mmCIF file of N, CA and C in Angstrom:
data_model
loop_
_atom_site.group_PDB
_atom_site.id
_atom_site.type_symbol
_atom_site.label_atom_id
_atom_site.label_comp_id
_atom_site.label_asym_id
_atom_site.label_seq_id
_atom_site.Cartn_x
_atom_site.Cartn_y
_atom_site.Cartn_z
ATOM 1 N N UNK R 1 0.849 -1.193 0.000
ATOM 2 C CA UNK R 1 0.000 0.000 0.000
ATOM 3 C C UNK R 1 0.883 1.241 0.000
ATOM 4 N N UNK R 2 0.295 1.949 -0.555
ATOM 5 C CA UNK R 2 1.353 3.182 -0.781
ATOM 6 C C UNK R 2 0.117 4.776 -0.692
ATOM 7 N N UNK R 3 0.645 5.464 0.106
ATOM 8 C CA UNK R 3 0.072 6.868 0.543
ATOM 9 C C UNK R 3 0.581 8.113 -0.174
ATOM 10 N N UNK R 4 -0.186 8.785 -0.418
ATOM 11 C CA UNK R 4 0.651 10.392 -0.943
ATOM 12 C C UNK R 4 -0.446 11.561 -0.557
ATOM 13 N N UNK R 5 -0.049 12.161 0.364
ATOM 14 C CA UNK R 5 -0.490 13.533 0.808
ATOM 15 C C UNK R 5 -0.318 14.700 -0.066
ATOM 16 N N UNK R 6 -1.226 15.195 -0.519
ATOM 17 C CA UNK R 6 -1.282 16.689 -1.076
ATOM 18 C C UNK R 6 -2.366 17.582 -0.066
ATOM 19 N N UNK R 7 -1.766 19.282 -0.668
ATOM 20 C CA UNK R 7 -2.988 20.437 -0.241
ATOM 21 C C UNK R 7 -2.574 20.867 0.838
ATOM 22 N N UNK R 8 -1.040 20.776 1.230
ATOM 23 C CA UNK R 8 -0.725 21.614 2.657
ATOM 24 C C UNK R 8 -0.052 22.846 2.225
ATOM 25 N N UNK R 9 0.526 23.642 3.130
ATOM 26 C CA UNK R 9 0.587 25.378 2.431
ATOM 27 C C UNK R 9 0.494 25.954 3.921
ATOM 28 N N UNK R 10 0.480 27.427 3.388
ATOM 29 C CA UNK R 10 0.469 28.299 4.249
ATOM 30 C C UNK R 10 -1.138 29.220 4.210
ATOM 31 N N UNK R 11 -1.573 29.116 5.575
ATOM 32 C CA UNK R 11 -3.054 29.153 5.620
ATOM 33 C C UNK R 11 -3.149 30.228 6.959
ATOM 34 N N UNK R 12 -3.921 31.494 7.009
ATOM 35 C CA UNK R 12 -3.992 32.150 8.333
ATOM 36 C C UNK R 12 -5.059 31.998 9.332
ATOM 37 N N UNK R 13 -4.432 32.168 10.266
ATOM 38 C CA UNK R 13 -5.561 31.681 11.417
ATOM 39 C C UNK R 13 -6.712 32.065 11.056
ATOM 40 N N UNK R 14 -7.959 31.757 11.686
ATOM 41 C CA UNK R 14 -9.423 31.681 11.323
ATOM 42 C C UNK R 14 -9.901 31.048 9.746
ATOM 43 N N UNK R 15 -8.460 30.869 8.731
ATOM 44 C CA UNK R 15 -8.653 30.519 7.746
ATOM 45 C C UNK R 15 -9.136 28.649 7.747
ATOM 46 N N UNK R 16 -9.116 28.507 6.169
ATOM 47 C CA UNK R 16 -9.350 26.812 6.151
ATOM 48 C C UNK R 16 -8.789 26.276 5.206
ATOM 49 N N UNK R 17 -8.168 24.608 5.234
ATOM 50 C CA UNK R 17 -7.525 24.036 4.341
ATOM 51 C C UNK R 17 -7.946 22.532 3.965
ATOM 52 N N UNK R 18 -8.155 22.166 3.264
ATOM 53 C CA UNK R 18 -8.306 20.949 2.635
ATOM 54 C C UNK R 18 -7.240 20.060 2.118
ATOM 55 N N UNK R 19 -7.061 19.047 3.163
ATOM 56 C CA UNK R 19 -5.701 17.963 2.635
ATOM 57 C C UNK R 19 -6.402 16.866 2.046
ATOM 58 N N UNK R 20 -5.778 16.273 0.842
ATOM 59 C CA UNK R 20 -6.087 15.084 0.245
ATOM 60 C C UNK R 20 -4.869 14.136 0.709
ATOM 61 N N UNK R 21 -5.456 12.640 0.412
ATOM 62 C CA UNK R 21 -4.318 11.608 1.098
ATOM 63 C C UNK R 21 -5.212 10.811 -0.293
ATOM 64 N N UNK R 22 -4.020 10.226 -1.365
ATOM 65 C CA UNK R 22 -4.877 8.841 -1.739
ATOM 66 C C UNK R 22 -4.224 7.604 -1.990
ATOM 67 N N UNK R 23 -4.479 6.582 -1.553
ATOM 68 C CA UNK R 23 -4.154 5.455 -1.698
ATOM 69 C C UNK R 23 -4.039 4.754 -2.668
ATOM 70 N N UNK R 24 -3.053 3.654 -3.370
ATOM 71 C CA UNK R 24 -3.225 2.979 -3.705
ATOM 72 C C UNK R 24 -2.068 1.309 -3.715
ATOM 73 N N UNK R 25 -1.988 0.533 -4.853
ATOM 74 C CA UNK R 25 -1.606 -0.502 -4.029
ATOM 75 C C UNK R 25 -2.904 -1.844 -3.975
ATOM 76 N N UNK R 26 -2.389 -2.200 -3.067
ATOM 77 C CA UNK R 26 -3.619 -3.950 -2.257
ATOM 78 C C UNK R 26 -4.147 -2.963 -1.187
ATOM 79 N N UNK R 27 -5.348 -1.845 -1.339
ATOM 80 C CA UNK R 27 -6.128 -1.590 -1.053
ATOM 81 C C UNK R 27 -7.194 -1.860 -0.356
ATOM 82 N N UNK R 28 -7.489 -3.139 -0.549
ATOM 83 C CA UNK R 28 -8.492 -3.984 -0.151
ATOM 84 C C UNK R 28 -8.182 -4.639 1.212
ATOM 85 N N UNK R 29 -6.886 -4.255 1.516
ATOM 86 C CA UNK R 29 -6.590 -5.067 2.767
ATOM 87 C C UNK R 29 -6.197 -3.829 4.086
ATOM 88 N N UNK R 30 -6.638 -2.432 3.139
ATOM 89 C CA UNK R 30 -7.066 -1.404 4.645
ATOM 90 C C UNK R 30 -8.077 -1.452 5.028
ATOM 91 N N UNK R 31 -7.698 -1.242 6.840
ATOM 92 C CA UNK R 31 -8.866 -1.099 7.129
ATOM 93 C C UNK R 31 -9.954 0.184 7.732
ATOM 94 N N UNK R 32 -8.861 1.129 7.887
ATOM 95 C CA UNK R 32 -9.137 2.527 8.081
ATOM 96 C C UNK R 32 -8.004 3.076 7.937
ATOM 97 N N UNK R 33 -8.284 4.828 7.804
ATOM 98 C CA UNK R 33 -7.142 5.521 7.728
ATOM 99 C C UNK R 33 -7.208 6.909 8.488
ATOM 100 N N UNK R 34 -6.002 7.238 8.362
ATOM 101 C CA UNK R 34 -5.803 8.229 9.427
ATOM 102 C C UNK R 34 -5.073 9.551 9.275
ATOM 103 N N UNK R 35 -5.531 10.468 9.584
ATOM 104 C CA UNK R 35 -4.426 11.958 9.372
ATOM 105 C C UNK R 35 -3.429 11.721 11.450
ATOM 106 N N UNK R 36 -2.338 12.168 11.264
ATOM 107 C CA UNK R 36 -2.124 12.278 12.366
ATOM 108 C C UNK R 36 -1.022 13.445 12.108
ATOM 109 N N UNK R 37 -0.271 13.883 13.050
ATOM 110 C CA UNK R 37 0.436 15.716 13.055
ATOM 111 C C UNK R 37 1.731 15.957 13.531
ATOM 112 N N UNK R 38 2.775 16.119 13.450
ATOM 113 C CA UNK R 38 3.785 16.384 14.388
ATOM 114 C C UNK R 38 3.931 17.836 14.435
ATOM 115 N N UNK R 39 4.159 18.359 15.164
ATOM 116 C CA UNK R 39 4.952 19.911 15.082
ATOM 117 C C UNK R 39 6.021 19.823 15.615
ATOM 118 N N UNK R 40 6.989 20.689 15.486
ATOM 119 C CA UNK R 40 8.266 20.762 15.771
ATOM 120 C C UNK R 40 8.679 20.687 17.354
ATOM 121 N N UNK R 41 9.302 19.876 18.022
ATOM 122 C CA UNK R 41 9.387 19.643 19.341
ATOM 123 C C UNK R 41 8.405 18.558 19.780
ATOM 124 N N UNK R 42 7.284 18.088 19.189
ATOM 125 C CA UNK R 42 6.300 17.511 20.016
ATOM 126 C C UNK R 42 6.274 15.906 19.675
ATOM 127 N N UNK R 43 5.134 15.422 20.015
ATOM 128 C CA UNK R 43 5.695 13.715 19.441
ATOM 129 C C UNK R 43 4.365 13.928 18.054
ATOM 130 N N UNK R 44 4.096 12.923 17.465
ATOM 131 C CA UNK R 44 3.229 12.675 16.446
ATOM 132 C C UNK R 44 1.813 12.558 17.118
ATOM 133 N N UNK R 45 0.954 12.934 16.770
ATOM 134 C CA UNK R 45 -0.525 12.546 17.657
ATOM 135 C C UNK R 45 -1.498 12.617 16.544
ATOM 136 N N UNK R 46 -2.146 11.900 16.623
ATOM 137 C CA UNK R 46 -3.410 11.652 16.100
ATOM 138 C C UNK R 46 -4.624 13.333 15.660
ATOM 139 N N UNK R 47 -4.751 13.133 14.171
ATOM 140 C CA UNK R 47 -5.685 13.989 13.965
ATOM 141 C C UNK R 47 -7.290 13.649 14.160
ATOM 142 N N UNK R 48 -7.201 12.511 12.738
ATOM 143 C CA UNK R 48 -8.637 12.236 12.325
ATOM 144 C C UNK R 48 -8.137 10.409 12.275
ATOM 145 N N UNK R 49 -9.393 9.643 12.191
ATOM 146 C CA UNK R 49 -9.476 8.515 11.638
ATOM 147 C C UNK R 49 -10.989 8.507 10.956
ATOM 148 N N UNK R 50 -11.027 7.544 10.188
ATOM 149 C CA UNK R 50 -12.048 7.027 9.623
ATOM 150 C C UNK R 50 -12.123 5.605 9.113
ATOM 151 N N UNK R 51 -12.705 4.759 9.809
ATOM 152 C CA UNK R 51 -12.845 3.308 9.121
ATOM 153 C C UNK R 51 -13.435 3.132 8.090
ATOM 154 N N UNK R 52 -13.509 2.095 7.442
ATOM 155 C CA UNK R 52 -14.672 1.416 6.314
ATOM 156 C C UNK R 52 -15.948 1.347 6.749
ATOM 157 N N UNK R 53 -15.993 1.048 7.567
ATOM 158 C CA UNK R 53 -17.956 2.227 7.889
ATOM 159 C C UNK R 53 -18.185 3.131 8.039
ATOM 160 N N UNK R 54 -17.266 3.974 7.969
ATOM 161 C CA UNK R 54 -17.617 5.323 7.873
ATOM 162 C C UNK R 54 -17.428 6.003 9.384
ATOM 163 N N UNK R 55 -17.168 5.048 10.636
ATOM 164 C CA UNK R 55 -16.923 5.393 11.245
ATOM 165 C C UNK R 55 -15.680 6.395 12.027
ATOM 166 N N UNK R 56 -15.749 7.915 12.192
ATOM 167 C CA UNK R 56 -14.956 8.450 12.890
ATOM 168 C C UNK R 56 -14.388 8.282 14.018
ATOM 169 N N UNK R 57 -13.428 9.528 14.334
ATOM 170 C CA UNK R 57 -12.844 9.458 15.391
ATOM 171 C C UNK R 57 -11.676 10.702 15.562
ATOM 172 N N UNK R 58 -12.031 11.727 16.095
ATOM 173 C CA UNK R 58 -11.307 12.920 16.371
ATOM 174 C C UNK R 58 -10.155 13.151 17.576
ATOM 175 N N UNK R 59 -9.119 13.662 17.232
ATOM 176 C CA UNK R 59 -8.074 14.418 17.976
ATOM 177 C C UNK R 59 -8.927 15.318 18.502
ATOM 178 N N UNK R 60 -8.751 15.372 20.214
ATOM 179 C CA UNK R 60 -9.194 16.861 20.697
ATOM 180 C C UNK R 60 -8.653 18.254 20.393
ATOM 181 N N UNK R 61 -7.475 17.998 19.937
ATOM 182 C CA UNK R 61 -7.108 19.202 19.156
ATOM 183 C C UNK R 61 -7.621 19.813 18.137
ATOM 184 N N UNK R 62 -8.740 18.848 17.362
ATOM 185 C CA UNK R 62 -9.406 19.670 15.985
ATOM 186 C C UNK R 62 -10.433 19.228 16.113
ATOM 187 N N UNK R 63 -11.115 18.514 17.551
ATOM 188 C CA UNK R 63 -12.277 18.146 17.463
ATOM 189 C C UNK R 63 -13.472 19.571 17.350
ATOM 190 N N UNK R 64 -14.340 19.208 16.103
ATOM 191 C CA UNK R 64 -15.390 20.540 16.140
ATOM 192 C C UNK R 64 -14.534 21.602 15.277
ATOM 193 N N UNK R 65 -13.407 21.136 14.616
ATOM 194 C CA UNK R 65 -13.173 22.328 13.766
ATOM 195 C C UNK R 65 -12.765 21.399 12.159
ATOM 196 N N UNK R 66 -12.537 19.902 12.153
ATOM 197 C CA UNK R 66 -11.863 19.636 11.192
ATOM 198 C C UNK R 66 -13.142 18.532 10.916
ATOM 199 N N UNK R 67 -13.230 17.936 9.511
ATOM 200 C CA UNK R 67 -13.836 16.819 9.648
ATOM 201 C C UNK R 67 -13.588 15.805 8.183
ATOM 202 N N UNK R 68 -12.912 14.606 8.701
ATOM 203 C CA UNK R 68 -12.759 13.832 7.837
ATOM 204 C C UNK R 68 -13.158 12.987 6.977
ATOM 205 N N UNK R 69 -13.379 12.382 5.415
ATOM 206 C CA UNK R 69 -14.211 12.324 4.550
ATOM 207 C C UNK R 69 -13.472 11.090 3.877
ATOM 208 N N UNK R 70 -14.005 10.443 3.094
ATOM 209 C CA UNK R 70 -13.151 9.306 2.380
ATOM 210 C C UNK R 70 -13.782 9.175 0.841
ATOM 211 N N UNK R 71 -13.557 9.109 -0.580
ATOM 212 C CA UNK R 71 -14.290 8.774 -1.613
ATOM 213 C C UNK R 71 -13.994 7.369 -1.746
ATOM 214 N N UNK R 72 -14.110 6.271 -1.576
ATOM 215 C CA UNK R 72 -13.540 5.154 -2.182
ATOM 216 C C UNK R 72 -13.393 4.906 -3.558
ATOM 217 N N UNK R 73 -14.500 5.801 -4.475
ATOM 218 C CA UNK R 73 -14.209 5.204 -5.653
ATOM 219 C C UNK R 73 -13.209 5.968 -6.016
ATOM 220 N N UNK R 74 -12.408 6.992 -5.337
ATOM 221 C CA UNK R 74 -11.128 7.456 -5.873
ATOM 222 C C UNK R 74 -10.109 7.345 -5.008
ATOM 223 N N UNK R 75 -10.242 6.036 -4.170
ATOM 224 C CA UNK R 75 -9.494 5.820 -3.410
ATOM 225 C C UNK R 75 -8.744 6.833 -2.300
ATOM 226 N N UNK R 76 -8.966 8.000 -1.839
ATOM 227 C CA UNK R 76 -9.205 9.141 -1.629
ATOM 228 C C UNK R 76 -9.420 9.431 -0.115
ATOM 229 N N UNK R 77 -8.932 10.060 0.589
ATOM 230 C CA UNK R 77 -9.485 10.567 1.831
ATOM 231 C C UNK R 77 -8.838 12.254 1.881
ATOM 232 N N UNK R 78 -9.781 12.541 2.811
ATOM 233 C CA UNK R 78 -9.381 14.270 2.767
ATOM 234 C C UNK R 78 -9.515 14.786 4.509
ATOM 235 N N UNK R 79 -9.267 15.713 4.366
ATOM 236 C CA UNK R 79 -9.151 16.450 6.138
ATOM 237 C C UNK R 79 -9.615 17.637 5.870
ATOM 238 N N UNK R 80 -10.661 17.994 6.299
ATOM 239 C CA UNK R 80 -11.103 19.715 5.968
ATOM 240 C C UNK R 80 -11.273 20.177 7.093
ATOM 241 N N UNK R 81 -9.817 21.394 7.680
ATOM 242 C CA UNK R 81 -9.707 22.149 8.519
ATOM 243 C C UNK R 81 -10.001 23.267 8.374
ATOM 244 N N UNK R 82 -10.792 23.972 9.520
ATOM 245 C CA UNK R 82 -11.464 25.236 9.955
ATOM 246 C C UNK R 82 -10.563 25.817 10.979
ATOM 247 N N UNK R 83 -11.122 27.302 10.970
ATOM 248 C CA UNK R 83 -11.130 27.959 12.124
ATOM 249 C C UNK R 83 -9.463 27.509 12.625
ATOM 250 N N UNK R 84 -8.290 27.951 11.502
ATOM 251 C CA UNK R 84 -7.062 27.426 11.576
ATOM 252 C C UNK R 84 -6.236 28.460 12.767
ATOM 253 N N UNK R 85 -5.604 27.430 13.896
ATOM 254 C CA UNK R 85 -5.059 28.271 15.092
ATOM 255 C C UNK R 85 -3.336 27.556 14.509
ATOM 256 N N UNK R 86 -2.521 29.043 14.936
ATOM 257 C CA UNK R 86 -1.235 28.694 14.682
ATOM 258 C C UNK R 86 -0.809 27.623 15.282
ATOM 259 N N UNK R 87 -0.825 27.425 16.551
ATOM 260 C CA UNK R 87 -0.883 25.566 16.637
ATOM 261 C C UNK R 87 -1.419 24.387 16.181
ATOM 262 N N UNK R 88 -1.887 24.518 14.798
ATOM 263 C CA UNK R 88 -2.160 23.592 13.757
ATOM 264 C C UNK R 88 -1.476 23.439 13.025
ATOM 265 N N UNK R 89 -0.020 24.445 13.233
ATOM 266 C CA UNK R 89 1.532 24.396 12.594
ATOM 267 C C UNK R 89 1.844 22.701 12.663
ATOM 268 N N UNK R 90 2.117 22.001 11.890
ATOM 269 C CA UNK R 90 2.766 20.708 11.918
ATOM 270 C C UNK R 90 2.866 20.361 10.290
ATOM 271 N N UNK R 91 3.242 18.858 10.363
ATOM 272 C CA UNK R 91 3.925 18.365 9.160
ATOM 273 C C UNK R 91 2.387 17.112 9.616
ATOM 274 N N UNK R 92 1.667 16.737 8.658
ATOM 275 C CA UNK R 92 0.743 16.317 8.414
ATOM 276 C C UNK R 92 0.791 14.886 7.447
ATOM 277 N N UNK R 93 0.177 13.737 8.362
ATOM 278 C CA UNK R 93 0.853 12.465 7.257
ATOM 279 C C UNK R 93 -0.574 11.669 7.523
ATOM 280 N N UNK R 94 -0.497 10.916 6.331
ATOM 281 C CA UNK R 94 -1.872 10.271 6.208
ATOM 282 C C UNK R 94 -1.167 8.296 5.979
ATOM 283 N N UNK R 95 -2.451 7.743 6.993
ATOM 284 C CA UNK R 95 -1.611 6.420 7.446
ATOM 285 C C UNK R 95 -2.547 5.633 6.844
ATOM 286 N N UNK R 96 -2.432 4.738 5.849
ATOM 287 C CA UNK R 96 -3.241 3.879 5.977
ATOM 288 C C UNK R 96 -2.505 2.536 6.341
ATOM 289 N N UNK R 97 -4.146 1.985 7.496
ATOM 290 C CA UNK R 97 -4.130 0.655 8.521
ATOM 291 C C UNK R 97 -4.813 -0.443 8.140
ATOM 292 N N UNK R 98 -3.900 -1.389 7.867
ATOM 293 C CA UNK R 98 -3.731 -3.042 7.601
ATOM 294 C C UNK R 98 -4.168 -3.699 8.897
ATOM 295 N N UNK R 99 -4.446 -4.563 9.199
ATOM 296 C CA UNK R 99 -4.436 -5.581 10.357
ATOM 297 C C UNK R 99 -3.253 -5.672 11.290
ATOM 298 N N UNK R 100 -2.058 -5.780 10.323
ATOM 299 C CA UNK R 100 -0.606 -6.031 10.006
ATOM 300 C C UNK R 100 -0.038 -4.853 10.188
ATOM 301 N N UNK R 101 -0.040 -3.963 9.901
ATOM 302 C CA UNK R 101 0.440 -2.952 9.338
ATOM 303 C C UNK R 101 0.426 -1.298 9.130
ATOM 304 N N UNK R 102 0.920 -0.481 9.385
ATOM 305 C CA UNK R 102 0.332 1.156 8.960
ATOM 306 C C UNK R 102 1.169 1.518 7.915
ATOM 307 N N UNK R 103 0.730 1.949 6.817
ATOM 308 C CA UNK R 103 1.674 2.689 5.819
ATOM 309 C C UNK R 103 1.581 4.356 6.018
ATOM 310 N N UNK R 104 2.709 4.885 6.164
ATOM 311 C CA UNK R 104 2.761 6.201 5.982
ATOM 312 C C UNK R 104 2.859 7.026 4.847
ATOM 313 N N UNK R 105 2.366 8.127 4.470
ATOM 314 C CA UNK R 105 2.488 9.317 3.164
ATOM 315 C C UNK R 105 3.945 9.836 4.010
ATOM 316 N N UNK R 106 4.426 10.550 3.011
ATOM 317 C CA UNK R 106 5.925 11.257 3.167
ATOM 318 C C UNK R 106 5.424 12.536 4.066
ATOM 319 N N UNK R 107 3.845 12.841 4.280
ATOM 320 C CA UNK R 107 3.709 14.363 5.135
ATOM 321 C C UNK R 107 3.351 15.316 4.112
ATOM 322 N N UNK R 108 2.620 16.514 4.601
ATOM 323 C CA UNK R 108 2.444 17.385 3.861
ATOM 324 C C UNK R 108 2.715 18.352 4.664
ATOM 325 N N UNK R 109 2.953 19.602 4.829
ATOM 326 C CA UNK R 109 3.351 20.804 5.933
ATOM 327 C C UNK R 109 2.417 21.826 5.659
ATOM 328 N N UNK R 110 1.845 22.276 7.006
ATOM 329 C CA UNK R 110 1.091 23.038 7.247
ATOM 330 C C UNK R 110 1.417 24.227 7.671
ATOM 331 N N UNK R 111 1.277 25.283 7.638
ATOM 332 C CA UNK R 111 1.919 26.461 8.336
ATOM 333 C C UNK R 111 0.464 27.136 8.525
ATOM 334 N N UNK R 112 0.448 27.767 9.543
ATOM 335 C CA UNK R 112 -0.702 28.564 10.033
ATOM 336 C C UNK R 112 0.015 29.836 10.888
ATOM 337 N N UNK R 113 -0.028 31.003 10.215
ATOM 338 C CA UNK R 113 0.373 32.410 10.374
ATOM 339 C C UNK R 113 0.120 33.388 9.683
ATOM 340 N N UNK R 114 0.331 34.772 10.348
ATOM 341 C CA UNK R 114 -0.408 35.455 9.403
ATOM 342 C C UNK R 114 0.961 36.649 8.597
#
């Protein structure tokens, strides 16, 4: 399975950004996927998830401001952030989860300033 993150940039607070992540590969053997965040100094933490039912699951850090989406027929997942606070500064990577396994995207970087 193989990941690639696009749509990160420089975005000002109260602003909004839309990241794409899409998959492809043996596809069929994820089972959800995930945005998660590092910023500089901190450890990696969890943004968004979304399983194959559609089921979510939010970081309290963007809970109520971000919300995550999946197309399958374009193999596709996205992150649409709101109400952007300069501590949404991080490097942004989209995981998709195997049974077995997490594959990582190379990151996309976010900057939030004005």
């Amino acid at each position: 399975v193989q990941v690639a993150e696009s749509g990160g940039g420089l975005a000002q607070p109260g602003g909004s950004l839309r990241l794409s992540c899409t998959a492809s590969g043996s596809i069929s053997n994820v089972r959800a996927m995930a945005w998660h965040r590092q910023a500089p100094g901190k450890e990696r933490e969890l943004v968004a998830l979304i399983g194959n039912t559609g089921n979510t699951i939010y970081g309290d850090a963007v809970k109520g401001r971000s919300t995550i989406s999946r197309d399958n027929a374009k193999s596709t997942m996205y992150l649409q952030m709101n109400s952007l606070k300069p501590e949404d500064t991080a490097v942004y990577y989209c995981a998709a989860i195997t049974y077995t396994t997490t594959y990582w995207g190379q990151g996309t970087r976010v900057t939030v300033s004005s």
